[in-house]
PDB file of C-alpha atoms in Angstrom:
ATOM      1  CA  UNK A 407      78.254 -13.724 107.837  1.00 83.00           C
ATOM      2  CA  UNK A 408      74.669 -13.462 107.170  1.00 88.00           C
ATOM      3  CA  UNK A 409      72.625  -9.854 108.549  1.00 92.00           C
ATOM      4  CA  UNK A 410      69.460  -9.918 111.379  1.00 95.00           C
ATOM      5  CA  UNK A 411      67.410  -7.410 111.946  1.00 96.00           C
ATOM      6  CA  UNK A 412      67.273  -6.119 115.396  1.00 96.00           C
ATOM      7  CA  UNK A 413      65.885  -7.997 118.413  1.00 97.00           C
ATOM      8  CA  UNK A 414      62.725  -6.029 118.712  1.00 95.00           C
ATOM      9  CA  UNK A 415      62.645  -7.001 122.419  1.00 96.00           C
ATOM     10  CA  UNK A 416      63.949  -4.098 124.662  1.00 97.00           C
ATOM     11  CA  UNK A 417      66.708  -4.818 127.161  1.00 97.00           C
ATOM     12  CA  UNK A 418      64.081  -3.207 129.814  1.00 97.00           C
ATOM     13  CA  UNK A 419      61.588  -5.754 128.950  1.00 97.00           C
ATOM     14  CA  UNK A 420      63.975  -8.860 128.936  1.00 97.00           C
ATOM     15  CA  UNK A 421      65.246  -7.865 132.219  1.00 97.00           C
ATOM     16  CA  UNK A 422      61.901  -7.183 133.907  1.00 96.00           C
ATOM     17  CA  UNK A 423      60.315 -10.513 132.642  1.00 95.00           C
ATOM     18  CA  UNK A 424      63.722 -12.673 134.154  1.00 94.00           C
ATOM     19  CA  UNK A 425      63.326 -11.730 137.408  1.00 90.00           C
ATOM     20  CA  UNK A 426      59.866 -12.240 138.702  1.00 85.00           C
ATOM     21  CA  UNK A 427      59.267 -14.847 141.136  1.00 83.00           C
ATOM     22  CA  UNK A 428      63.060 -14.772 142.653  1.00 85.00           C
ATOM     23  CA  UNK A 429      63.586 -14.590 146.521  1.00 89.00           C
ATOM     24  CA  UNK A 430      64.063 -11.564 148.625  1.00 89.00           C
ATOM     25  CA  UNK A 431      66.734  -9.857 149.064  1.00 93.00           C
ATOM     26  CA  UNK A 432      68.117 -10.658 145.582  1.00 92.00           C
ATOM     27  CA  UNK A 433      64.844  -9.846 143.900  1.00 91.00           C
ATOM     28  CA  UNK A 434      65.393  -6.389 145.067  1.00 93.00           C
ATOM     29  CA  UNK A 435      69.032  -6.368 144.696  1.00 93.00           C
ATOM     30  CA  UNK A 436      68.139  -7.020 140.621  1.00 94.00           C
ATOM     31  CA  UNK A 437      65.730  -4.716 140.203  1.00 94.00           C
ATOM     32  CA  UNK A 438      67.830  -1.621 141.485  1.00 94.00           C
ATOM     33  CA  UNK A 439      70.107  -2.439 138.630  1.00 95.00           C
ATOM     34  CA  UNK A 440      67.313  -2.278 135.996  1.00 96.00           C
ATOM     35  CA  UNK A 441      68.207   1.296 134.945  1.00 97.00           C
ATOM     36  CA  UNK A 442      71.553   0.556 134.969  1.00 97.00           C
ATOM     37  CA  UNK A 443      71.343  -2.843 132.337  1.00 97.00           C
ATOM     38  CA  UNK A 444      69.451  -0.081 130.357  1.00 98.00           C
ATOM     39  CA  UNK A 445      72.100   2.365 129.895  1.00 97.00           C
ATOM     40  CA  UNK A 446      74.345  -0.215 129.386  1.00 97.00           C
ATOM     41  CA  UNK A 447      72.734  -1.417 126.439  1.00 98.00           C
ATOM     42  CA  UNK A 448      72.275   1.538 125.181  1.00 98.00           C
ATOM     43  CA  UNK A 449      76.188   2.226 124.933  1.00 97.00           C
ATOM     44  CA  UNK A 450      76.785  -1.277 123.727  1.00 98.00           C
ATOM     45  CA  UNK A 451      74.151  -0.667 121.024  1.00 97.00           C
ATOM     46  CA  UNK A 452      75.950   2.818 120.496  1.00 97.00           C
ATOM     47  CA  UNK A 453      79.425   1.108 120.123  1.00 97.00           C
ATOM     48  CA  UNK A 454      78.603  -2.089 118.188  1.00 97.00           C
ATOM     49  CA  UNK A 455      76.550   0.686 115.355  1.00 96.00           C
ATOM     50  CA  UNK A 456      79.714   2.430 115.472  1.00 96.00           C
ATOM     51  CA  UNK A 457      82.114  -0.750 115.423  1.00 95.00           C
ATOM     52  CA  UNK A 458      84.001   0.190 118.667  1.00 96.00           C
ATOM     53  CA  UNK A 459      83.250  -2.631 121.040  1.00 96.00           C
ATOM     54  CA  UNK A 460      86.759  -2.751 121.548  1.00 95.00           C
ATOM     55  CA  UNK A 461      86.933   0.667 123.111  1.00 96.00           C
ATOM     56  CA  UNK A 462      84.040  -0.252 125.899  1.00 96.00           C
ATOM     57  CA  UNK A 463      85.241  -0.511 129.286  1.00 93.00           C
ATOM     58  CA  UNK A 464      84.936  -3.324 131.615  1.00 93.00           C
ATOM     59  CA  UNK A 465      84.289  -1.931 134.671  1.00 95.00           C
ATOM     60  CA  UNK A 466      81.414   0.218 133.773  1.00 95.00           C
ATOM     61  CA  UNK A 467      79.585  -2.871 132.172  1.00 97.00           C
ATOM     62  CA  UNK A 468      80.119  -4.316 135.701  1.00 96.00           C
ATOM     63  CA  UNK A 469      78.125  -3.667 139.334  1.00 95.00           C
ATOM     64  CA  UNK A 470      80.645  -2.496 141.804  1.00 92.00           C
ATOM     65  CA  UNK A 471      78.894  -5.432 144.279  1.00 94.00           C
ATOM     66  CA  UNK A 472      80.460  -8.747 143.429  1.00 94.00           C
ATOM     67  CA  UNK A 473      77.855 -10.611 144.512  1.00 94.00           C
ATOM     68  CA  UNK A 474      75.737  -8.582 141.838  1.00 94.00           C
ATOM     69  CA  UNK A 475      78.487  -9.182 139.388  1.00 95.00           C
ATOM     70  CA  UNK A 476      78.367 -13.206 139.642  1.00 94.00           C
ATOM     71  CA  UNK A 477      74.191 -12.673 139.830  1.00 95.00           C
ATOM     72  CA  UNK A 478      73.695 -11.063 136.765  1.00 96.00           C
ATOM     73  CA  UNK A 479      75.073 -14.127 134.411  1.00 96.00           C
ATOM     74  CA  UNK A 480      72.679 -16.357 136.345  1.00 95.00           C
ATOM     75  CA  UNK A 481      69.957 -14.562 135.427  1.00 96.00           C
ATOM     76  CA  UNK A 482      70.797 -15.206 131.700  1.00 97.00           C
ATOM     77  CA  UNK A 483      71.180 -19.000 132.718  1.00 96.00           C
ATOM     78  CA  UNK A 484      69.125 -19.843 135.365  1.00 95.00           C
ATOM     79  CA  UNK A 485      66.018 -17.545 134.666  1.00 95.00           C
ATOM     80  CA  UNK A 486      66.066 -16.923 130.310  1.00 96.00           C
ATOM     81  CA  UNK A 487      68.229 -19.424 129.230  1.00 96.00           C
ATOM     82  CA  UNK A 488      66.621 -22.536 131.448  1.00 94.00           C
ATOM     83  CA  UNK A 489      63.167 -24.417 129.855  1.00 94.00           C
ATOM     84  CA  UNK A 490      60.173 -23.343 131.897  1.00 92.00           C
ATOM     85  CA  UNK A 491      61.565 -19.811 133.398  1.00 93.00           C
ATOM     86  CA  UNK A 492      60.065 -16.856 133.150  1.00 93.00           C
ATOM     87  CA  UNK A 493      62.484 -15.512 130.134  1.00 95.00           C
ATOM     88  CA  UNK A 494      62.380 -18.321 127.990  1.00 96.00           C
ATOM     89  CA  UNK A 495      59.981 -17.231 125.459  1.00 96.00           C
ATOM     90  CA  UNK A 496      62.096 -14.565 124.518  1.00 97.00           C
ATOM     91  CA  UNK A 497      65.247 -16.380 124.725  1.00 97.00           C
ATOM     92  CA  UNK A 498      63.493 -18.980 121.842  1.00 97.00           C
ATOM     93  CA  UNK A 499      62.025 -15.729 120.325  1.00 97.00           C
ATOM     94  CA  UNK A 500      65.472 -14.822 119.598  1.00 97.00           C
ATOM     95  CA  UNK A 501      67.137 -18.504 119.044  1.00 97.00           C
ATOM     96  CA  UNK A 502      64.286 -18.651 116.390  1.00 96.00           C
ATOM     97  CA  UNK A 503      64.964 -15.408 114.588  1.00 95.00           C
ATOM     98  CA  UNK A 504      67.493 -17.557 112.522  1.00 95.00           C
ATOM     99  CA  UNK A 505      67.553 -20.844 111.067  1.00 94.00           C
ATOM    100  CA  UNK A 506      71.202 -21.121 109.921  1.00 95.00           C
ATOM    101  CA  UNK A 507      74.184 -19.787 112.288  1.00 97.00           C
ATOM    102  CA  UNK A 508      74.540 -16.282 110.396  1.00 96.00           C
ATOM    103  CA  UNK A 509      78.236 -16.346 111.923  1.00 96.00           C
ATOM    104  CA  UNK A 510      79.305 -18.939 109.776  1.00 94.00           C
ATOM    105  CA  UNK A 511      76.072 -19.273 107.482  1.00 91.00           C
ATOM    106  CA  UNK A 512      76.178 -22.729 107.263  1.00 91.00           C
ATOM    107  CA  UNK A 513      74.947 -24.753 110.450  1.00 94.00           C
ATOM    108  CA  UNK A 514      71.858 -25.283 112.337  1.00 96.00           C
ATOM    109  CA  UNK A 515      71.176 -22.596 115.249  1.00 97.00           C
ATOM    110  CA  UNK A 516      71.478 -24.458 118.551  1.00 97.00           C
ATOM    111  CA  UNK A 517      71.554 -21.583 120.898  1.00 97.00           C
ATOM    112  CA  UNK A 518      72.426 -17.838 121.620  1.00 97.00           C
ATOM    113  CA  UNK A 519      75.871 -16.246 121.748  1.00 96.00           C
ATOM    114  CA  UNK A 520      77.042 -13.624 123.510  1.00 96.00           C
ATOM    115  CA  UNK A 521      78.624 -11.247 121.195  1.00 97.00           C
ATOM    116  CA  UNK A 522      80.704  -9.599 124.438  1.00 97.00           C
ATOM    117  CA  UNK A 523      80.490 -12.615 127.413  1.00 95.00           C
ATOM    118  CA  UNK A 524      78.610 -12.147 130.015  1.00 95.00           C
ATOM    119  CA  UNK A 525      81.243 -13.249 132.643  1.00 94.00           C
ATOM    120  CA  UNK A 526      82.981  -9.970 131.409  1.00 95.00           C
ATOM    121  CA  UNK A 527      80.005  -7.730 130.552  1.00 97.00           C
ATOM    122  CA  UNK A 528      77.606  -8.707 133.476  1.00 97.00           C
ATOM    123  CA  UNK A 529      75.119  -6.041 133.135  1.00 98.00           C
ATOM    124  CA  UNK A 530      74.253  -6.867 129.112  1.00 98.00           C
ATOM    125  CA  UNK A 531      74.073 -10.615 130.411  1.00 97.00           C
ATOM    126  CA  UNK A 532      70.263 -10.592 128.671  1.00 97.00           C
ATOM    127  CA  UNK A 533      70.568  -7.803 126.550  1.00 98.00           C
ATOM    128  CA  UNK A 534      68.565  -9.080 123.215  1.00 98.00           C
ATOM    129  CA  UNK A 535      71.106  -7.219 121.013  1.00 98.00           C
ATOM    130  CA  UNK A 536      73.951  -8.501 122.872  1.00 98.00           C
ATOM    131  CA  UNK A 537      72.136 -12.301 122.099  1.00 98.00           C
ATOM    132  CA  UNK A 538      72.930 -13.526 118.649  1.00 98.00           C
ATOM    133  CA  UNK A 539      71.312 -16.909 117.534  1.00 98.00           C
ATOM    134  CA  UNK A 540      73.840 -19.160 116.028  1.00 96.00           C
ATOM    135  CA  UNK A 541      75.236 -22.971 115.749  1.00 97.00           C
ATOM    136  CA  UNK A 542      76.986 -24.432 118.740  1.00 95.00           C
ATOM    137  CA  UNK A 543      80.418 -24.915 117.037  1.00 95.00           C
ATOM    138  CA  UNK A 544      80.591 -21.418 116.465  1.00 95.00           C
ATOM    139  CA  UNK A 545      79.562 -20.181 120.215  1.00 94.00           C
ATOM    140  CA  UNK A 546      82.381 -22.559 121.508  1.00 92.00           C
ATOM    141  CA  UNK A 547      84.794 -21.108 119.389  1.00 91.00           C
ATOM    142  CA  UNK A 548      84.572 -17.799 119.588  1.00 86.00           C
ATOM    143  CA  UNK A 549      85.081 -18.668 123.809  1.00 82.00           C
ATOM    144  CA  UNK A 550      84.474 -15.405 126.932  1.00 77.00           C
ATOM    145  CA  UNK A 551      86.571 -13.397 124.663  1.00 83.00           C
ATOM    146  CA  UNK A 552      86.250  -9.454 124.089  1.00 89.00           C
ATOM    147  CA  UNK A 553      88.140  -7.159 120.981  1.00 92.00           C
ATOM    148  CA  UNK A 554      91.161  -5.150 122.515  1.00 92.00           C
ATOM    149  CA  UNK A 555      91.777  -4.035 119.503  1.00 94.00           C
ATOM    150  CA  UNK A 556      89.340  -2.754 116.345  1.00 93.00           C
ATOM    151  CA  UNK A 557      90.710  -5.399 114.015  1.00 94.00           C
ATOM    152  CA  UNK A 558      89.920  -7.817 116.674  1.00 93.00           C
ATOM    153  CA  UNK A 559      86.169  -7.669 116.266  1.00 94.00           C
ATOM    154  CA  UNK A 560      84.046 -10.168 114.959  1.00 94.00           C
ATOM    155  CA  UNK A 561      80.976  -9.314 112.729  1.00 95.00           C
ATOM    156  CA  UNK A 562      77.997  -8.417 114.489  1.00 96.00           C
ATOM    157  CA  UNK A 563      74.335  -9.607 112.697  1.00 96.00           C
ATOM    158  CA  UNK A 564      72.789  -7.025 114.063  1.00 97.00           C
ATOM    159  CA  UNK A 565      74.849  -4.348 113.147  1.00 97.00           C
ATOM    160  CA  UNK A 566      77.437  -5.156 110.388  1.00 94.00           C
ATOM    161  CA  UNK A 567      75.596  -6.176 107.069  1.00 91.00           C
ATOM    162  CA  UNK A 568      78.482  -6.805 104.711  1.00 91.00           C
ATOM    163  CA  UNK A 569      76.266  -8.815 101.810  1.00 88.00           C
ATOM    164  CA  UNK A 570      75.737  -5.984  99.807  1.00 87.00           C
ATOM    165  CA  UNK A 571      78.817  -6.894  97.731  1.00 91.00           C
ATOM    166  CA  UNK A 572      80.285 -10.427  96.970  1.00 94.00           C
ATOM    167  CA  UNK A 573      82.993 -10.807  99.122  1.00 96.00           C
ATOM    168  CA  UNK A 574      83.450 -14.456  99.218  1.00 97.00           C
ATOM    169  CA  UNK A 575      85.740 -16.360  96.562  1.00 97.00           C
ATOM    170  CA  UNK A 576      87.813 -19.461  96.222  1.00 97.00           C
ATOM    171  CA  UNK A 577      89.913 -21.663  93.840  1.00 96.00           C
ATOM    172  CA  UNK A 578      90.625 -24.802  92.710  1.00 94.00           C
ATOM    173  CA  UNK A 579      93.586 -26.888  93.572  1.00 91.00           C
ATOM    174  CA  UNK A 580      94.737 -28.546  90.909  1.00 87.00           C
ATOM    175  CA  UNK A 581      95.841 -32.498  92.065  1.00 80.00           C
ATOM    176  CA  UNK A 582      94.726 -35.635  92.913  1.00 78.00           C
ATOM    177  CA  UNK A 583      92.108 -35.513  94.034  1.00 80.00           C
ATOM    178  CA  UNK A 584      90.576 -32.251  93.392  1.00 85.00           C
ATOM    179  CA  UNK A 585      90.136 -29.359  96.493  1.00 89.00           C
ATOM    180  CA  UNK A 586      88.960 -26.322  97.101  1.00 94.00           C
ATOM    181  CA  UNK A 587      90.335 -23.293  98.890  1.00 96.00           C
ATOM    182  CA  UNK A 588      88.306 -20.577 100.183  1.00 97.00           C
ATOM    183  CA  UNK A 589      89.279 -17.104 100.914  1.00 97.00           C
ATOM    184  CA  UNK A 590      88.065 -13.592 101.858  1.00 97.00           C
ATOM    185  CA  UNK A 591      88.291 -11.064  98.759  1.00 96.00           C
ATOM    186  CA  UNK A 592      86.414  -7.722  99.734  1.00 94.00           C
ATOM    187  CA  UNK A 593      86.101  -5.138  97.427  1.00 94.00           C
ATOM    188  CA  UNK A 594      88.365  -2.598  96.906  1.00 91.00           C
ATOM    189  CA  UNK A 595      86.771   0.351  97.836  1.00 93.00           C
ATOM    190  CA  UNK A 596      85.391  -0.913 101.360  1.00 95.00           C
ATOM    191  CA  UNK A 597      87.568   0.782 103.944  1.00 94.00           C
ATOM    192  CA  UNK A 598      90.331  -1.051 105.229  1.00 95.00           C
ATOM    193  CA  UNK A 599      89.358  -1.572 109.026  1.00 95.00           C
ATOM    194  CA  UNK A 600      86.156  -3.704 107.544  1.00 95.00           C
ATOM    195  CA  UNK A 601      88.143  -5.332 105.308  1.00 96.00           C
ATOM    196  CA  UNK A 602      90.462  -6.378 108.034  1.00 96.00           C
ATOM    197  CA  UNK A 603      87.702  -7.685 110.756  1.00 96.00           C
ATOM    198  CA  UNK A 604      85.965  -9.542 107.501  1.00 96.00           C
ATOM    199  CA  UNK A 605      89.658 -11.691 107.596  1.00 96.00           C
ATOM    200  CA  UNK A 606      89.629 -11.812 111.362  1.00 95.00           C
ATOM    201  CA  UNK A 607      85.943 -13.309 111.828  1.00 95.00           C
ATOM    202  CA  UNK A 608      86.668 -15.588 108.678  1.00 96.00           C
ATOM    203  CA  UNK A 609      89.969 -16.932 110.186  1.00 95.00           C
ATOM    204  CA  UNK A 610      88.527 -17.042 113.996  1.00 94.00           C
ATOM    205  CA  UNK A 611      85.501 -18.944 113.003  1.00 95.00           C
ATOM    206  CA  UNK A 612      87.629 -21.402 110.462  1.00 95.00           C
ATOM    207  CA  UNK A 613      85.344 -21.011 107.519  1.00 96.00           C
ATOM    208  CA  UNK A 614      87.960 -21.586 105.518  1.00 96.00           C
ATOM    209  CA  UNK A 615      88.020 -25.016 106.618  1.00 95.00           C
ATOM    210  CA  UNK A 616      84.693 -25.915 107.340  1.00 95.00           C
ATOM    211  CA  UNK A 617      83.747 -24.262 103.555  1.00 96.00           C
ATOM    212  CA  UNK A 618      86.545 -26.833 101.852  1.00 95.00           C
ATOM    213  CA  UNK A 619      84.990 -29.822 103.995  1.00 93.00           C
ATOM    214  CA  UNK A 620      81.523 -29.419 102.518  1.00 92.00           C
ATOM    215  CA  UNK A 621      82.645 -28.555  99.015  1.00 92.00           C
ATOM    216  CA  UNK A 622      84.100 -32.133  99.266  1.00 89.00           C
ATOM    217  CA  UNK A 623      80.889 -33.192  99.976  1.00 88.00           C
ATOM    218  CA  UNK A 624      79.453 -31.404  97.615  1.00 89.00           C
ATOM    219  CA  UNK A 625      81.529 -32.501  94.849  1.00 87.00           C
ATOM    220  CA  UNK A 626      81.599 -36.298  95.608  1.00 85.00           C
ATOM    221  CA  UNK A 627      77.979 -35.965  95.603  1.00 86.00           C
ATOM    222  CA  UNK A 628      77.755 -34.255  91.565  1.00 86.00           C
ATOM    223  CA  UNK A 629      80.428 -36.289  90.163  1.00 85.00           C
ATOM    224  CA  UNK A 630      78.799 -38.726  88.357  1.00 86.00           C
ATOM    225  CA  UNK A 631      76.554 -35.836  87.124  1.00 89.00           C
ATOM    226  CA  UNK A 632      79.517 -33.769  85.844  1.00 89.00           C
ATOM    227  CA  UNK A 633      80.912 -36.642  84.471  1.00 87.00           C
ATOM    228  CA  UNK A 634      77.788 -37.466  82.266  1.00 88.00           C
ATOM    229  CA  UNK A 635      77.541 -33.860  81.198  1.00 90.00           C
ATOM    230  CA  UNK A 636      81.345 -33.749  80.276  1.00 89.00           C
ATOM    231  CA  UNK A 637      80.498 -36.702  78.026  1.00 88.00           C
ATOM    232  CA  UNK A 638      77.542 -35.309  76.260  1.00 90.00           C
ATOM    233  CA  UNK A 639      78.547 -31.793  75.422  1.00 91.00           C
ATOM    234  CA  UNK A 640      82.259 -31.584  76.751  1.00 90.00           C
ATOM    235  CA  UNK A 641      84.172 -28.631  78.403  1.00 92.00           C
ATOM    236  CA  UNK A 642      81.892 -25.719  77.870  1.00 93.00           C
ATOM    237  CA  UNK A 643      78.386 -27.572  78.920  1.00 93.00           C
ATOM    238  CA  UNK A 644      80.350 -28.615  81.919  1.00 93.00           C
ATOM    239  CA  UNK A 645      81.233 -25.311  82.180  1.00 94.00           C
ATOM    240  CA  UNK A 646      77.626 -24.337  81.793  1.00 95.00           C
ATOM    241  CA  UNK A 647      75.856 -26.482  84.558  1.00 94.00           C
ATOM    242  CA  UNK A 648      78.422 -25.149  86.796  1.00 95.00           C
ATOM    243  CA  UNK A 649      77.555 -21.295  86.125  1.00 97.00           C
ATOM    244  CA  UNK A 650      74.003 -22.181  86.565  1.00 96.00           C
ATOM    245  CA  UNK A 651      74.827 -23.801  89.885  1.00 95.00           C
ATOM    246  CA  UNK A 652      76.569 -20.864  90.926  1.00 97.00           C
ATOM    247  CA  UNK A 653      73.704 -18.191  89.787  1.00 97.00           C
ATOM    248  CA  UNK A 654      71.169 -20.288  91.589  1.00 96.00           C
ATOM    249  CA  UNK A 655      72.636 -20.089  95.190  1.00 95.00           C
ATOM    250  CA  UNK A 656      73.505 -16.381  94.183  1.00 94.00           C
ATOM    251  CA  UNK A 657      69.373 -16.109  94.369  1.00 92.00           C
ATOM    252  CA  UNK A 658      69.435 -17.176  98.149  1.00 89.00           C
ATOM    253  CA  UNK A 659      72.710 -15.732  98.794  1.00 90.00           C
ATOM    254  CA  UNK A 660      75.661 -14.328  97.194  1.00 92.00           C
ATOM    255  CA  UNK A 661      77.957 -14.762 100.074  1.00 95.00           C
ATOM    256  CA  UNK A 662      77.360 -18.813 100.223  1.00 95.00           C
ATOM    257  CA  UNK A 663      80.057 -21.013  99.840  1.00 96.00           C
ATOM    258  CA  UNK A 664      78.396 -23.058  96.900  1.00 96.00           C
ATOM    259  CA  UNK A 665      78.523 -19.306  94.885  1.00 97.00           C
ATOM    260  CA  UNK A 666      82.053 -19.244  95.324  1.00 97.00           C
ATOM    261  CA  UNK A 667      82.994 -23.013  94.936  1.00 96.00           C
ATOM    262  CA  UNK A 668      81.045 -22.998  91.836  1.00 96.00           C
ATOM    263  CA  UNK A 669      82.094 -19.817  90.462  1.00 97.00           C
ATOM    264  CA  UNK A 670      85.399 -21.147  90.690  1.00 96.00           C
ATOM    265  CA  UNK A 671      85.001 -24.364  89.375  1.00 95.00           C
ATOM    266  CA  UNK A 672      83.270 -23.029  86.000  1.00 95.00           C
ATOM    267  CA  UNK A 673      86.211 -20.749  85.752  1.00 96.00           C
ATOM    268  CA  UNK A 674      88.689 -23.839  86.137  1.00 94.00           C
ATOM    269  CA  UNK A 675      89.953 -24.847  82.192  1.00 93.00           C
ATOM    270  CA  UNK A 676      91.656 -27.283  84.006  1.00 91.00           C
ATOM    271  CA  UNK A 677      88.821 -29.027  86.235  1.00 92.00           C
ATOM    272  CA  UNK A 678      86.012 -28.104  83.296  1.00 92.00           C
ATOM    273  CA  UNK A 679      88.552 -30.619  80.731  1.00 87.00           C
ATOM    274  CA  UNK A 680      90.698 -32.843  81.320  1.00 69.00           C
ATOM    275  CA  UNK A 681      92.276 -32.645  84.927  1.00 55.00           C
ATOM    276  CA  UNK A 682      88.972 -32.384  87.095  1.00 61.00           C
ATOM    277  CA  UNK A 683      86.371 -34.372  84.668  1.00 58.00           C
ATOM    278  CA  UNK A 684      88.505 -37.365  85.297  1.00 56.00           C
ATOM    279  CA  UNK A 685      89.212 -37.263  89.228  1.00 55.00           C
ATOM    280  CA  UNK A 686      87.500 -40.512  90.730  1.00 37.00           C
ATOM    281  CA  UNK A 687      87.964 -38.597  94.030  1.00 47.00           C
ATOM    282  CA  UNK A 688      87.358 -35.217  95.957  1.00 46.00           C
ATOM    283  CA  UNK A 689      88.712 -33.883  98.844  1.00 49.00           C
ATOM    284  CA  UNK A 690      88.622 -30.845 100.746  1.00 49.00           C
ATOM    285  CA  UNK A 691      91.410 -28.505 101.371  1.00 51.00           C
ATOM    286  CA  UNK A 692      93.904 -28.355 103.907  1.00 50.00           C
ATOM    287  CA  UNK A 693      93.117 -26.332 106.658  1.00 45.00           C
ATOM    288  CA  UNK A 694      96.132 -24.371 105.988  1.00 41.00           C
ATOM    289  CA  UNK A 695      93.841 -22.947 102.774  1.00 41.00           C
ATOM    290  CA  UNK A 696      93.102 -19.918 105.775  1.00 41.00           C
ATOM    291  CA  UNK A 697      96.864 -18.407 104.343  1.00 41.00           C
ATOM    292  CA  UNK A 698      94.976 -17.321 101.154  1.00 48.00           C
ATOM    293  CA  UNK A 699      92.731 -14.981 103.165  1.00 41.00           C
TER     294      UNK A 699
END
């Protein structure tokens, strides 16, 4: 998971610029909840800082008017969400903020997830801190779901930066053909709660998975290169080009799967020799690899 800074749009301002031009009554009906999308930002903000989404209630994130209830997710899709309407320069402002999904830090941003759904959380339906720009896989997968519990919370961009520390690892399978497994390994001294949502969003999303596939890739793609440097200088320059694979995606990011896959790999005697050097295939791992986390 990779950290954003925070939407420097207010929820005030978002609100205020989705509903100009809508029809009477229910122009007026929107804007007497403007103070109360405000404080319930604020409180989400409070609780997502503090990592207690799961303790947020419902009901108070929803207008006792049902009508105003079923309105309020509209607004994010009809008036912010929909090309030419009056919110959709911040709703790209925000898709843009990000180039690569920082929930699974690997695919192309396609849209904006709601970190709590907006079906269940009406009022922070176009809250810009509640908006979190990220691939399209990963919106459908984490679904209108909310944490009952704290170790049911996903990472948060905006509010849980966890790449301080190198918390990403994996391992090499020894077979035919060679694979992959990645895993969650947090450091010791982080406290336990983080240390269990870490394995939570890891295992929800199904990095470990989608981490193995692309190493696959990855490796069927420098074989022929490993293979030639095997030949020229043996074991240890394989062993070499693979630590200076690793360092250079450390530069970008330590928490990228190509750090771990390659960290592994150069500290493989088994893939650096004999048993990987002479694999005329690659594969990723099964998706079962997820047990190791």
């Amino acid at each position: 998971m990779r950290p954003l800074p925070l939407p420097r749009r207010t929820a005030r301002e978002t609100y205020r610029s989705c509903v100009p031009g809508m029809r009477q009554p229910l122009r007026q009906q929107l804007e007497g909840l403007e103070e109360h999308v405000v404080a319930a930002s604020a409180r989400f903000e409070t609780a997502a800082q503090a990592a207690s989404l799961h303790s947020l209630d419902r009901i108070s994130f929803t207008p006792a008017s049902p009508d105003m209830a079923a309105a309020l997710p509209d607004v994010y899709t009809q008036r912010m969400a929909k090309v030419g309407r009056p919110g959709r320069a911040i709703y790209d402002e925000l898709k843009m903020a990000a180039v690569v999904c920082p929930l699974c830090g690997h695919r192309e941003v396609t849209t904006l997830d709601h970190h709590l759904p907006k079906s269940m959380f009406p009022l922070l339906a176009v809250t810009p801190s509640n908006l979190v720009p990220c691939c399209s896989e990963c919106n459908r997968t984490k679904r209108s779901t909310a944490p009952r519990e704290a170790e049911e919370q996903t990472l948060h961009p905006y509010f849980d930066n966890i790449d301080d520390e190198r918390w990403l690892a994996a391992e090499v399978l020894q077979g035919t053909p060679v694979a992959l497994s990645f895993f969650v390994q947090p450091p010791q001294d982080w406290p336990n709660m983080l240390q269990v949502r870490v394995r939570h969003h890891f295992e929800t999303l199904g990095l470990a998975g989608l981490y193995a596939a692309q190493a696959a890739t990855e490796l069927a793609g420098n074989a022929y290169v490993l293979q030639r440097t095997f030949d020229a200088g043996g074991a240890e320059a394989v062993r070499e080009h693979l630590q200076l694979k690793a360092e250079s995606w450390n530069q970008m990011w330590r928490n990228h799967w190509k750090v771990a896959a390659y960290r592994a790999l150069a500290a493989s005697d088994w893939f650096c020799t004999s048993g990987g050097m002479h694999q005329a295939s690659w594969a990723a791992a099964p998706s079962t690899a997820s047990q190791h986390i």
